[in-house]
Coordinates of N, CA and C in Angstrom, one line a residue:
Chain A
I1 N -11.1 -4.3 0.2 CA -9.7 -4.4 0.7 C -9.8 -4.4 2.3
L2 N -9.2 -5.3 2.9 CA -9.1 -5.4 4.4 C -8.2 -4.3 4.9
N3 N -8.7 -3.5 5.8 CA -7.8 -2.4 6.3 C -7.6 -2.6 7.8
V4 N -6.4 -2.8 8.1 CA -6.0 -3.0 9.5 C -5.2 -1.7 10.0
E5 N -5.7 -1.0 11.0 CA -5.1 0.2 11.4 C -4.5 0.0 12.8
Q6 N -3.3 0.5 13.0 CA -2.7 0.4 14.3 C -2.3 1.8 14.8
S7 N -2.5 2.1 16.1 CA -2.1 3.4 16.6 C -1.6 3.2 18.1
P8 N -0.6 4.0 18.5 CA 0.1 5.0 17.6 C 1.1 4.3 16.7
Q9 N 1.7 5.1 15.8 CA 2.8 4.5 15.0 C 4.0 4.3 15.8
S10 N 4.3 5.2 16.8 CA 5.5 5.1 17.6 C 5.2 5.5 19.0
L11 N 5.9 4.9 19.9 CA 5.6 5.2 21.3 C 6.9 5.1 22.1
H12 N 7.1 6.1 23.0 CA 8.3 6.0 23.9 C 7.7 5.9 25.3
V13 N 8.2 4.9 26.0 CA 7.7 4.6 27.3 C 8.9 4.5 28.3
Q14 N 8.8 5.0 29.5 CA 9.8 4.9 30.5 C 9.8 3.5 31.0
E15 N 11.0 3.0 31.2 CA 11.1 1.6 31.8 C 10.3 1.6 33.1
G16 N 9.6 0.5 33.3 CA 8.8 0.3 34.5 C 7.3 0.7 34.3
D17 N 7.1 1.6 33.3 CA 5.7 2.1 33.1 C 5.0 1.0 32.3
S18 N 3.7 1.1 32.4 CA 2.8 0.2 31.6 C 2.3 1.0 30.4
T19 N 1.9 0.3 29.4 CA 1.5 0.9 28.1 C 0.5 0.1 27.4
N20 N -0.2 0.7 26.4 CA -1.1 -0.1 25.6 C -1.2 0.5 24.2
F21 N -1.5 -0.2 23.2 CA -1.8 0.3 21.9 C -2.9 -0.5 21.2
T22 N -3.4 0.1 20.1 CA -4.6 -0.4 19.5 C -4.5 -0.9 18.1
C23 N -5.3 -1.9 17.8 CA -5.5 -2.4 16.5 C -7.0 -2.3 16.1
S24 N -7.3 -1.6 15.0 CA -8.7 -1.5 14.6 C -8.9 -2.2 13.3
F25 N -10.1 -2.7 13.1 CA -10.3 -3.5 11.9 C -11.8 -3.5 11.6
P26 N -12.2 -3.8 10.3 CA -13.6 -3.9 10.0 C -14.2 -5.0 10.8
S27 N -15.4 -4.8 11.4 CA -16.0 -5.8 12.3 C -16.8 -6.8 11.5
S28 N -17.0 -6.6 10.2 CA -17.7 -7.6 9.4 C -16.7 -8.7 9.0
N29 N -17.2 -9.9 8.8 CA -16.5 -11.0 8.3 C -15.2 -11.3 9.1
F30 N -15.2 -11.1 10.4 CA -14.1 -11.3 11.2 C -13.8 -12.8 11.3
Y31 N -12.5 -13.2 11.3 CA -12.2 -14.6 11.4 C -11.2 -14.8 12.6
A32 N -10.0 -14.1 12.5 CA -9.0 -14.3 13.6 C -8.1 -13.0 13.6
L33 N -7.7 -12.7 14.7 CA -6.7 -11.5 14.9 C -5.4 -12.1 15.5
H34 N -4.3 -11.6 14.9 CA -3.0 -12.0 15.4 C -2.3 -10.8 15.9
W35 N -1.4 -11.0 17.0 CA -0.4 -10.0 17.4 C 0.9 -10.7 17.3
Y36 N 1.9 -9.9 16.7 CA 3.3 -10.4 16.6 C 4.2 -9.3 17.2
R37 N 5.3 -9.7 17.7 CA 6.4 -8.8 18.1 C 7.6 -9.0 17.1
W38 N 8.1 -7.9 16.6 CA 9.2 -8.0 15.7 C 10.3 -7.1 16.2
E39 N 11.3 -7.8 16.7 CA 12.5 -7.2 17.2 C 13.5 -7.0 16.1
T40 N 14.3 -5.9 16.2 CA 15.3 -5.6 15.2 C 16.2 -6.8 14.9
A41 N 16.5 -7.1 13.7 CA 17.4 -8.2 13.3 C 16.9 -9.6 13.6
K42 N 15.6 -9.7 13.9 CA 15.0 -11.0 14.2 C 13.7 -11.2 13.3
S43 N 13.2 -12.4 13.4 CA 11.9 -12.6 12.6 C 10.7 -12.2 13.5
P44 N 9.6 -11.8 13.0 CA 8.4 -11.6 13.8 C 8.0 -12.9 14.5
E45 N 7.6 -12.7 15.8 CA 7.2 -13.9 16.6 C 5.8 -13.7 17.1
A46 N 5.0 -14.7 17.0 CA 3.6 -14.6 17.4 C 3.5 -14.4 18.9
L47 N 2.6 -13.5 19.3 CA 2.2 -13.3 20.7 C 0.9 -14.0 21.0
F48 N -0.1 -13.7 20.2 CA -1.5 -14.2 20.4 C -2.2 -14.4 19.1
V49 N -3.1 -15.4 19.0 CA -4.1 -15.4 18.0 C -5.4 -15.5 18.7
M50 N -6.3 -14.6 18.3 CA -7.6 -14.5 19.0 C -8.7 -14.6 18.1
T51 N -9.8 -15.3 18.5 CA -10.9 -15.6 17.6 C -12.2 -15.2 18.1
L52 N -12.4 -15.1 19.5 CA -13.7 -15.0 20.0 C -13.9 -13.5 20.6
N53 N -15.0 -13.0 20.4 CA -15.3 -11.7 20.9 C -15.2 -11.7 22.5
G54 N -14.6 -10.8 23.0 CA -14.4 -10.7 24.5 C -13.2 -11.5 25.0
D55 N -12.5 -12.1 24.1 CA -11.4 -13.0 24.4 C -10.3 -12.1 25.1
E56 N -9.6 -12.6 26.1 CA -8.5 -12.0 26.7 C -7.4 -13.1 26.8
K57 N -6.2 -12.7 26.4 CA -5.1 -13.6 26.5 C -3.9 -12.9 27.1
K58 N -3.1 -13.8 27.8 CA -2.0 -13.2 28.6 C -0.7 -14.1 28.4
K59 N 0.4 -13.4 28.3 CA 1.7 -14.1 28.2 C 2.7 -13.3 29.0
G60 N 2.9 -13.7 30.2 CA 3.8 -12.9 31.1 C 3.2 -11.5 31.4
R61 N 4.0 -10.5 31.0 CA 3.6 -9.1 31.3 C 2.7 -8.5 30.1
I62 N 2.5 -9.3 29.1 CA 1.8 -8.9 27.9 C 0.4 -9.5 27.9
S63 N -0.6 -8.7 27.6 CA -1.9 -9.3 27.4 C -2.6 -8.6 26.3
A64 N -3.7 -9.2 25.8 CA -4.5 -8.6 24.7 C -6.0 -8.9 24.9
T65 N -6.8 -7.9 24.4 CA -8.2 -8.1 24.5 C -8.7 -8.0 23.1
L66 N -9.9 -8.5 22.9 CA -10.5 -8.5 21.5 C -12.0 -8.1 21.6
N67 N -12.4 -7.2 20.8 CA -13.8 -6.8 20.6 C -14.1 -6.9 19.1
T68 N -14.8 -7.9 18.7 CA -15.0 -8.1 17.3 C -16.3 -7.3 16.9
K69 N -17.1 -7.0 17.8 CA -18.4 -6.3 17.4 C -18.0 -4.8 17.0
E70 N -17.1 -4.2 17.7 CA -16.7 -2.9 17.4 C -15.4 -2.8 16.7
G71 N -14.8 -3.9 16.5 CA -13.6 -3.9 15.6 C -12.3 -3.4 16.2
Y72 N -11.9 -3.8 17.4 CA -10.7 -3.4 17.9 C -10.1 -4.4 18.8
S73 N -8.8 -4.3 19.0 CA -8.0 -5.1 19.9 C -7.0 -4.2 20.6
Y74 N -6.8 -4.5 21.9 CA -5.8 -3.7 22.6 C -4.7 -4.7 23.0
L75 N -3.4 -4.2 23.0 CA -2.3 -4.9 23.5 C -1.8 -4.1 24.7
Y76 N -1.6 -4.8 25.8 CA -1.1 -4.2 27.0 C 0.2 -4.7 27.4
I77 N 1.1 -3.9 27.8 CA 2.4 -4.3 28.4 C 2.5 -3.7 29.8
K78 N 2.7 -4.5 30.8 CA 2.8 -4.1 32.2 C 4.2 -4.0 32.6
G79 N 4.6 -2.9 33.2 CA 6.0 -2.8 33.7 C 7.0 -3.0 32.6
S80 N 7.0 -2.1 31.7 CA 7.9 -2.2 30.5 C 9.3 -2.4 30.8
Q81 N 10.0 -3.3 30.1 CA 11.4 -3.5 30.2 C 12.1 -3.3 28.9
P82 N 13.4 -3.0 29.0 CA 14.1 -2.7 27.7 C 13.9 -3.8 26.6
E83 N 13.8 -5.0 27.0 CA 13.6 -6.1 26.0 C 12.3 -6.0 25.3
D84 N 11.4 -5.2 25.8 CA 10.1 -5.0 25.2 C 10.2 -4.1 23.9
S85 N 11.3 -3.4 23.8 CA 11.5 -2.5 22.6 C 11.4 -3.4 21.3
A86 N 10.4 -3.1 20.5 CA 10.2 -3.8 19.3 C 9.0 -3.1 18.5
T87 N 8.8 -3.7 17.3 CA 7.6 -3.3 16.6 C 6.5 -4.3 16.8
Y88 N 5.3 -3.9 17.2 CA 4.2 -4.8 17.5 C 3.2 -4.7 16.3
L89 N 3.0 -5.9 15.7 CA 2.2 -6.0 14.5 C 0.9 -6.7 14.8
C90 N -0.2 -6.1 14.3 CA -1.5 -6.7 14.4 C -1.8 -7.2 13.0
A91 N -2.5 -8.4 12.9 CA -2.8 -8.9 11.6 C -4.2 -9.6 11.6
L92 N -4.9 -9.6 10.5 CA -6.2 -10.1 10.4 C -6.3 -11.1 9.3
G93 N -7.2 -12.1 9.4 CA -7.5 -12.9 8.3 C -7.6 -14.4 8.6
D94 N -7.9 -15.1 7.5 CA -7.9 -16.5 7.6 C -7.2 -17.2 6.5
D95 N -7.7 -17.2 5.3 CA -7.0 -17.7 4.1 C -5.8 -16.8 3.8
K96 N -5.9 -15.5 4.0 CA -4.8 -14.7 3.9 C -4.7 -13.7 5.1
I97 N -3.5 -13.4 5.4 CA -3.2 -12.6 6.7 C -2.7 -11.3 6.3
I98 N -3.5 -10.2 6.7 CA -3.2 -8.8 6.3 C -2.7 -8.1 7.6
F99 N -1.6 -7.5 7.4 CA -0.9 -6.8 8.6 C -1.2 -5.3 8.6
G100 N -1.3 -4.8 9.8 CA -1.2 -3.3 10.0 C 0.2 -2.8 9.9
K101 N 0.4 -1.5 10.0 CA 1.7 -0.9 9.9 C 2.5 -1.1 11.1
G102 N 1.9 -1.5 12.2 CA 2.7 -1.7 13.4 C 2.8 -0.5 14.3
T103 N 3.1 -0.8 15.6 CA 3.4 0.3 16.6 C 4.9 0.0 17.0
R104 N 5.7 1.0 16.8 CA 7.1 0.9 17.2 C 7.3 1.4 18.6
L105 N 7.6 0.5 19.5 CA 7.8 0.8 20.9 C 9.2 0.9 21.3
H106 N 9.5 2.0 22.0 CA 10.9 2.3 22.5 C 10.8 2.4 24.0
I107 N 11.5 1.6 24.7 CA 11.6 1.7 26.2 C 12.8 2.5 26.6
L108 N 12.5 3.5 27.3 CA 13.6 4.4 27.8 C 14.1 4.0 29.1
P109 N 15.4 3.8 29.2 CA 16.0 3.4 30.5 C 15.9 4.4 31.6
Chain B
G1 N 9.8 -24.2 19.5 CA 8.8 -23.6 18.5 C 9.2 -24.0 17.1
A2 N 8.3 -23.8 16.2 CA 8.5 -24.2 14.8 C 9.5 -23.2 14.2
V3 N 10.3 -23.8 13.2 CA 11.3 -23.0 12.6 C 11.1 -22.9 11.1
V4 N 11.2 -21.7 10.6 CA 11.2 -21.4 9.2 C 12.5 -20.8 8.8
S5 N 13.1 -21.4 7.8 CA 14.4 -20.9 7.3 C 14.2 -20.3 5.9
Q6 N 14.8 -19.1 5.8 CA 14.7 -18.4 4.5 C 16.1 -18.0 4.1
H7 N 16.4 -18.2 2.8 CA 17.7 -17.8 2.3 C 17.6 -17.6 0.8
P8 N 18.4 -16.7 0.3 CA 19.5 -16.0 1.0 C 19.0 -14.9 1.9
S9 N 19.8 -14.4 2.8 CA 19.4 -13.3 3.7 C 19.7 -12.0 2.9
W10 N 20.7 -12.0 2.1 CA 21.1 -10.8 1.4 C 21.4 -11.3 0.0
V11 N 21.0 -10.5 -1.0 CA 21.3 -10.8 -2.4 C 21.4 -9.5 -3.1
I12 N 22.5 -9.4 -3.9 CA 22.7 -8.2 -4.8 C 22.8 -8.8 -6.2
C13 N 22.0 -8.2 -7.1 CA 22.1 -8.8 -8.4 C 22.0 -7.6 -9.4
K14 N 22.4 -7.9 -10.7 CA 22.3 -6.9 -11.7 C 20.9 -6.9 -12.3
S15 N 20.6 -5.7 -12.8 CA 19.3 -5.5 -13.4 C 19.1 -6.5 -14.6
G16 N 18.0 -7.1 -14.7 CA 17.7 -8.1 -15.8 C 17.9 -9.5 -15.4
T17 N 18.5 -9.8 -14.3 CA 18.7 -11.2 -13.8 C 17.6 -11.6 -13.0
S18 N 17.5 -12.9 -12.7 CA 16.5 -13.5 -11.9 C 17.1 -13.9 -10.5
V19 N 16.3 -13.8 -9.5 CA 16.7 -14.2 -8.2 C 15.7 -15.1 -7.5
K20 N 16.2 -16.2 -6.9 CA 15.3 -17.2 -6.3 C 15.5 -17.1 -4.8
I21 N 14.4 -17.0 -4.0 CA 14.5 -17.0 -2.6 C 13.7 -18.2 -2.1
E22 N 14.3 -19.0 -1.2 CA 13.7 -20.2 -0.7 C 13.2 -20.0 0.8
C23 N 12.1 -20.7 1.0 CA 11.5 -20.6 2.4 C 11.1 -22.1 2.7
R24 N 11.8 -22.5 3.8 CA 11.6 -23.9 4.3 C 11.0 -24.0 5.7
S25 N 10.0 -24.8 5.9 CA 9.6 -25.1 7.3 C 10.4 -26.3 7.7
L26 N 11.2 -26.2 8.7 CA 12.2 -27.2 9.1 C 11.6 -28.4 9.9
D27 N 10.6 -28.1 10.7 CA 10.2 -29.1 11.6 C 8.6 -29.3 11.7
F28 N 8.0 -28.8 10.6 CA 6.5 -29.0 10.5 C 6.1 -28.9 9.1
Q29 N 4.9 -29.4 8.9 CA 4.3 -29.3 7.5 C 3.5 -28.0 7.4
A30 N 3.8 -27.3 6.3 CA 3.1 -26.1 6.1 C 2.3 -26.2 4.8
T31 N 1.0 -26.3 4.9 CA 0.1 -26.3 3.7 C 0.0 -25.0 3.1
T32 N 0.2 -23.9 3.9 CA 0.1 -22.6 3.4 C 1.3 -21.8 3.8
M33 N 1.8 -21.1 2.8 CA 2.9 -20.1 3.1 C 2.5 -18.8 2.5
F34 N 3.0 -17.8 3.1 CA 2.6 -16.4 2.7 C 3.9 -15.7 2.3
W35 N 3.9 -14.9 1.3 CA 5.1 -14.1 0.9 C 4.7 -12.6 1.1
Y36 N 5.6 -11.9 1.8 CA 5.3 -10.5 2.1 C 6.5 -9.7 1.6
R37 N 6.2 -8.4 1.3 CA 7.3 -7.5 0.9 C 7.1 -6.3 1.8
Q38 N 8.2 -5.8 2.2 CA 8.2 -4.6 3.1 C 8.9 -3.4 2.4
F39 N 8.2 -2.4 2.2 CA 8.8 -1.1 1.7 C 9.3 -0.3 2.9
P40 N 10.3 0.6 2.6 CA 10.9 1.3 3.7 C 9.8 2.0 4.6
K41 N 9.8 1.8 5.9 CA 8.9 2.4 6.8 C 7.5 2.1 6.6
Q42 N 7.3 1.0 5.9 CA 5.9 0.5 5.7 C 5.7 -0.8 6.3
S43 N 4.5 -1.3 6.3 CA 4.1 -2.6 6.9 C 4.5 -3.7 5.9
L44 N 4.2 -4.9 6.4 CA 4.3 -6.1 5.5 C 3.2 -6.1 4.6
M45 N 3.5 -6.1 3.3 CA 2.5 -6.1 2.3 C 2.4 -7.5 1.7
L46 N 1.2 -8.1 1.8 CA 1.0 -9.5 1.3 C 1.1 -9.5 -0.2
M47 N 2.0 -10.3 -0.7 CA 2.2 -10.5 -2.2 C 1.3 -11.6 -2.7
A48 N 1.4 -12.7 -2.0 CA 0.7 -13.9 -2.5 C 0.6 -15.0 -1.4
T49 N -0.4 -15.8 -1.5 CA -0.6 -16.9 -0.7 C -0.3 -18.2 -1.5
S50 N 0.5 -19.0 -0.9 CA 1.0 -20.2 -1.6 C 0.5 -21.5 -0.9
N51 N -0.3 -22.2 -1.6 CA -0.8 -23.5 -1.1 C -0.1 -24.7 -1.8
E52 N 0.3 -25.6 -1.0 CA 1.1 -26.8 -1.5 C 0.3 -27.5 -2.6
G53 N 1.0 -27.7 -3.7 CA 0.4 -28.4 -4.8 C -0.6 -27.6 -5.7
S54 N -0.8 -26.4 -5.4 CA -1.7 -25.6 -6.3 C -1.0 -24.2 -6.6
K55 N -1.7 -23.5 -7.5 CA -1.1 -22.2 -7.9 C -1.3 -21.2 -6.8
A56 N -0.3 -20.3 -6.8 CA -0.4 -19.3 -5.7 C -1.5 -18.3 -6.0
T57 N -2.0 -17.7 -5.0 CA -3.1 -16.7 -5.1 C -2.4 -15.3 -4.9
Y58 N -2.4 -14.5 -6.0 CA -1.6 -13.2 -5.9 C -2.6 -12.1 -5.5
E59 N -2.0 -11.2 -4.7 CA -2.8 -10.0 -4.4 C -2.9 -9.0 -5.5
Q60 N -3.9 -8.2 -5.5 CA -4.1 -7.2 -6.5 C -2.8 -6.3 -6.7
G61 N -2.4 -6.1 -7.9 CA -1.2 -5.3 -8.1 C 0.1 -6.0 -8.1
V62 N 0.1 -7.3 -7.8 CA 1.3 -8.1 -7.8 C 1.4 -8.9 -9.1
E63 N 2.4 -8.7 -9.9 CA 2.5 -9.3 -11.2 C 3.0 -10.8 -11.0
K64 N 2.1 -11.7 -11.4 CA 2.4 -13.1 -11.1 C 3.5 -13.6 -12.1
D65 N 3.7 -12.9 -13.2 CA 4.8 -13.4 -14.1 C 6.1 -12.8 -13.7
K66 N 6.1 -11.8 -12.9 CA 7.3 -11.3 -12.4 C 7.8 -11.9 -11.1
F67 N 6.8 -12.2 -10.2 CA 7.1 -12.9 -8.9 C 6.5 -14.3 -9.0
L68 N 7.4 -15.2 -9.4 CA 6.9 -16.6 -9.6 C 7.0 -17.3 -8.2
I69 N 5.9 -17.9 -7.8 CA 5.9 -18.6 -6.5 C 5.6 -20.0 -6.8
N70 N 6.4 -20.9 -6.2 CA 6.2 -22.3 -6.3 C 6.1 -23.0 -4.9
H71 N 5.2 -23.8 -4.7 CA 5.1 -24.5 -3.4 C 4.9 -26.0 -3.7
A72 N 6.1 -26.6 -4.0 CA 6.1 -28.0 -4.5 C 5.9 -29.0 -3.4
S73 N 6.3 -28.7 -2.2 CA 6.2 -29.6 -1.1 C 5.6 -29.0 0.1
L74 N 5.3 -29.8 1.1 CA 4.8 -29.2 2.4 C 5.8 -28.5 3.2
T75 N 7.1 -28.5 2.8 CA 8.1 -27.8 3.5 C 8.9 -26.8 2.7
L76 N 8.5 -26.6 1.5 CA 9.3 -25.6 0.7 C 8.5 -24.8 -0.2
S77 N 8.7 -23.5 -0.2 CA 8.1 -22.6 -1.2 C 9.2 -21.7 -1.7
T78 N 9.1 -21.3 -2.9 CA 10.2 -20.5 -3.5 C 9.5 -19.3 -4.2
L79 N 10.2 -18.1 -4.1 CA 9.8 -16.9 -4.8 C 10.9 -16.6 -5.7
T80 N 10.6 -16.5 -7.0 CA 11.6 -16.1 -8.0 C 11.2 -14.7 -8.5
V81 N 12.1 -13.7 -8.4 CA 11.9 -12.4 -8.9 C 12.6 -12.5 -10.3
T82 N 11.8 -12.4 -11.3 CA 12.3 -12.6 -12.7 C 12.6 -11.2 -13.3
S83 N 13.7 -11.2 -14.1 CA 14.1 -9.9 -14.7 C 14.0 -8.7 -13.8
A84 N 14.8 -8.9 -12.7 CA 14.7 -7.9 -11.6 C 15.2 -6.5 -12.1
H85 N 14.5 -5.5 -11.5 CA 14.9 -4.1 -11.8 C 15.1 -3.4 -10.5
P86 N 15.7 -2.3 -10.5 CA 16.0 -1.6 -9.2 C 14.8 -1.3 -8.4
E87 N 13.6 -1.1 -9.0 CA 12.4 -0.9 -8.2 C 11.9 -2.2 -7.4
D88 N 12.5 -3.3 -7.8 CA 12.2 -4.6 -7.1 C 13.0 -4.7 -5.8
S89 N 14.0 -3.8 -5.6 CA 14.8 -3.8 -4.4 C 13.9 -3.6 -3.2
S90 N 14.0 -4.6 -2.3 CA 13.1 -4.5 -1.1 C 13.5 -5.6 -0.2
F91 N 12.7 -5.7 0.9 CA 12.8 -6.8 1.9 C 11.7 -7.7 1.7
Y92 N 12.0 -9.0 1.4 CA 11.0 -10.0 1.2 C 11.0 -11.0 2.4
I93 N 9.9 -11.4 2.9 CA 9.9 -12.3 4.0 C 8.7 -13.3 3.8
C94 N 9.0 -14.5 4.2 CA 8.0 -15.6 4.0 C 7.5 -16.0 5.4
S95 N 6.3 -16.5 5.4 CA 5.8 -17.1 6.7 C 5.0 -18.4 6.3
A96 N 4.9 -19.3 7.3 CA 4.3 -20.5 7.1 C 3.3 -20.8 8.3
R97 N 2.3 -21.5 7.9 CA 1.3 -21.9 8.9 C 1.2 -23.4 8.9
R98 N 1.1 -23.9 10.2 CA 1.0 -25.4 10.3 C -0.3 -25.8 9.7
A99 N -0.2 -27.0 9.1 CA -1.4 -27.6 8.6 C -2.2 -28.2 9.8
P100 N -3.5 -28.2 9.7 CA -4.4 -27.5 8.8 C -5.1 -26.3 9.4
L101 N -4.5 -25.7 10.4 CA -5.2 -24.7 11.2 C -5.3 -23.4 10.5
R102 N -6.4 -22.9 10.1 CA -6.6 -21.6 9.5 C -6.5 -20.5 10.6
T103 N -6.6 -20.9 11.9 CA -6.4 -19.9 12.9 C -5.0 -20.0 13.5
G104 N -4.1 -20.8 12.9 CA -2.8 -21.0 13.4 C -1.9 -19.7 13.3
E105 N -1.0 -19.6 14.2 CA -0.1 -18.5 14.1 C 0.9 -18.7 13.0
L106 N 1.5 -17.6 12.5 CA 2.4 -17.7 11.4 C 3.8 -17.8 12.0
F107 N 4.7 -18.6 11.3 CA 6.1 -18.7 11.7 C 6.9 -18.1 10.5
F108 N 7.7 -17.1 10.9 CA 8.4 -16.3 9.8 C 9.8 -16.8 9.6
G109 N 10.2 -16.6 8.3 CA 11.6 -16.8 8.0 C 12.4 -15.5 8.4
E110 N 13.7 -15.5 8.1 CA 14.5 -14.4 8.6 C 14.4 -13.2 7.6
G111 N 13.8 -13.4 6.4 CA 13.7 -12.3 5.5 C 14.9 -12.3 4.5
S112 N 14.7 -11.7 3.4 CA 15.7 -11.6 2.4 C 15.8 -10.2 1.9
R113 N 16.9 -9.6 1.9 CA 17.1 -8.2 1.4 C 17.6 -8.2 0.0
L114 N 16.8 -7.8 -0.9 CA 17.2 -7.8 -2.3 C 17.6 -6.4 -2.8
T115 N 18.8 -6.3 -3.4 CA 19.3 -5.1 -4.0 C 19.5 -5.3 -5.4
V116 N 18.9 -4.6 -6.3 CA 19.1 -4.7 -7.7 C 19.8 -3.5 -8.2
L117 N 21.0 -3.8 -8.8 CA 21.8 -2.7 -9.3 C 21.4 -2.2 -10.7

């Protein structure tokens, strides 16, 4: 059974501060890692899909890194804004996509 | 971006009845669609992987006779909860992946909240 772990479960960050959280996964049989943002009352939206060890991707103030050998990915948010408040989901797989429990991020004004 | 439409958004039904949920990719072809269920304060649990023109692949512990999945075309997959019971009350959400990329991102529907009385 593929186990995708995310930490922390919940995070409160002051507006303007930077933050990061972790996704851990088994390093064997890696295929692709996904990050999604899920805002309340909306559908999850893809942030990144990463496949290569050492890969780094960036979209605006959000970036992610991937270490497939040790089985982790970090998601970074620089200069948090209220609109960043959401649940951030990490997922793994190819033929089937397995999700972690997510990190719920609250940005404090 | 690609759009996936799921409906109904909300459905309330009586115990013993069946409920069908539709998932459509509106502007792309989806060879693979995934059906997830979310329990309160839990993650998205994969129920089954649906490939166009073939039988769905169900995850361990998911009853295929209870949760009927059909993927008859490249733009439509349906989930039918048969003989629903209160324990089937949950949030169900579908997602679709563009053909043929196995590393492609998922595009999600809006989700369906099922309440069985």
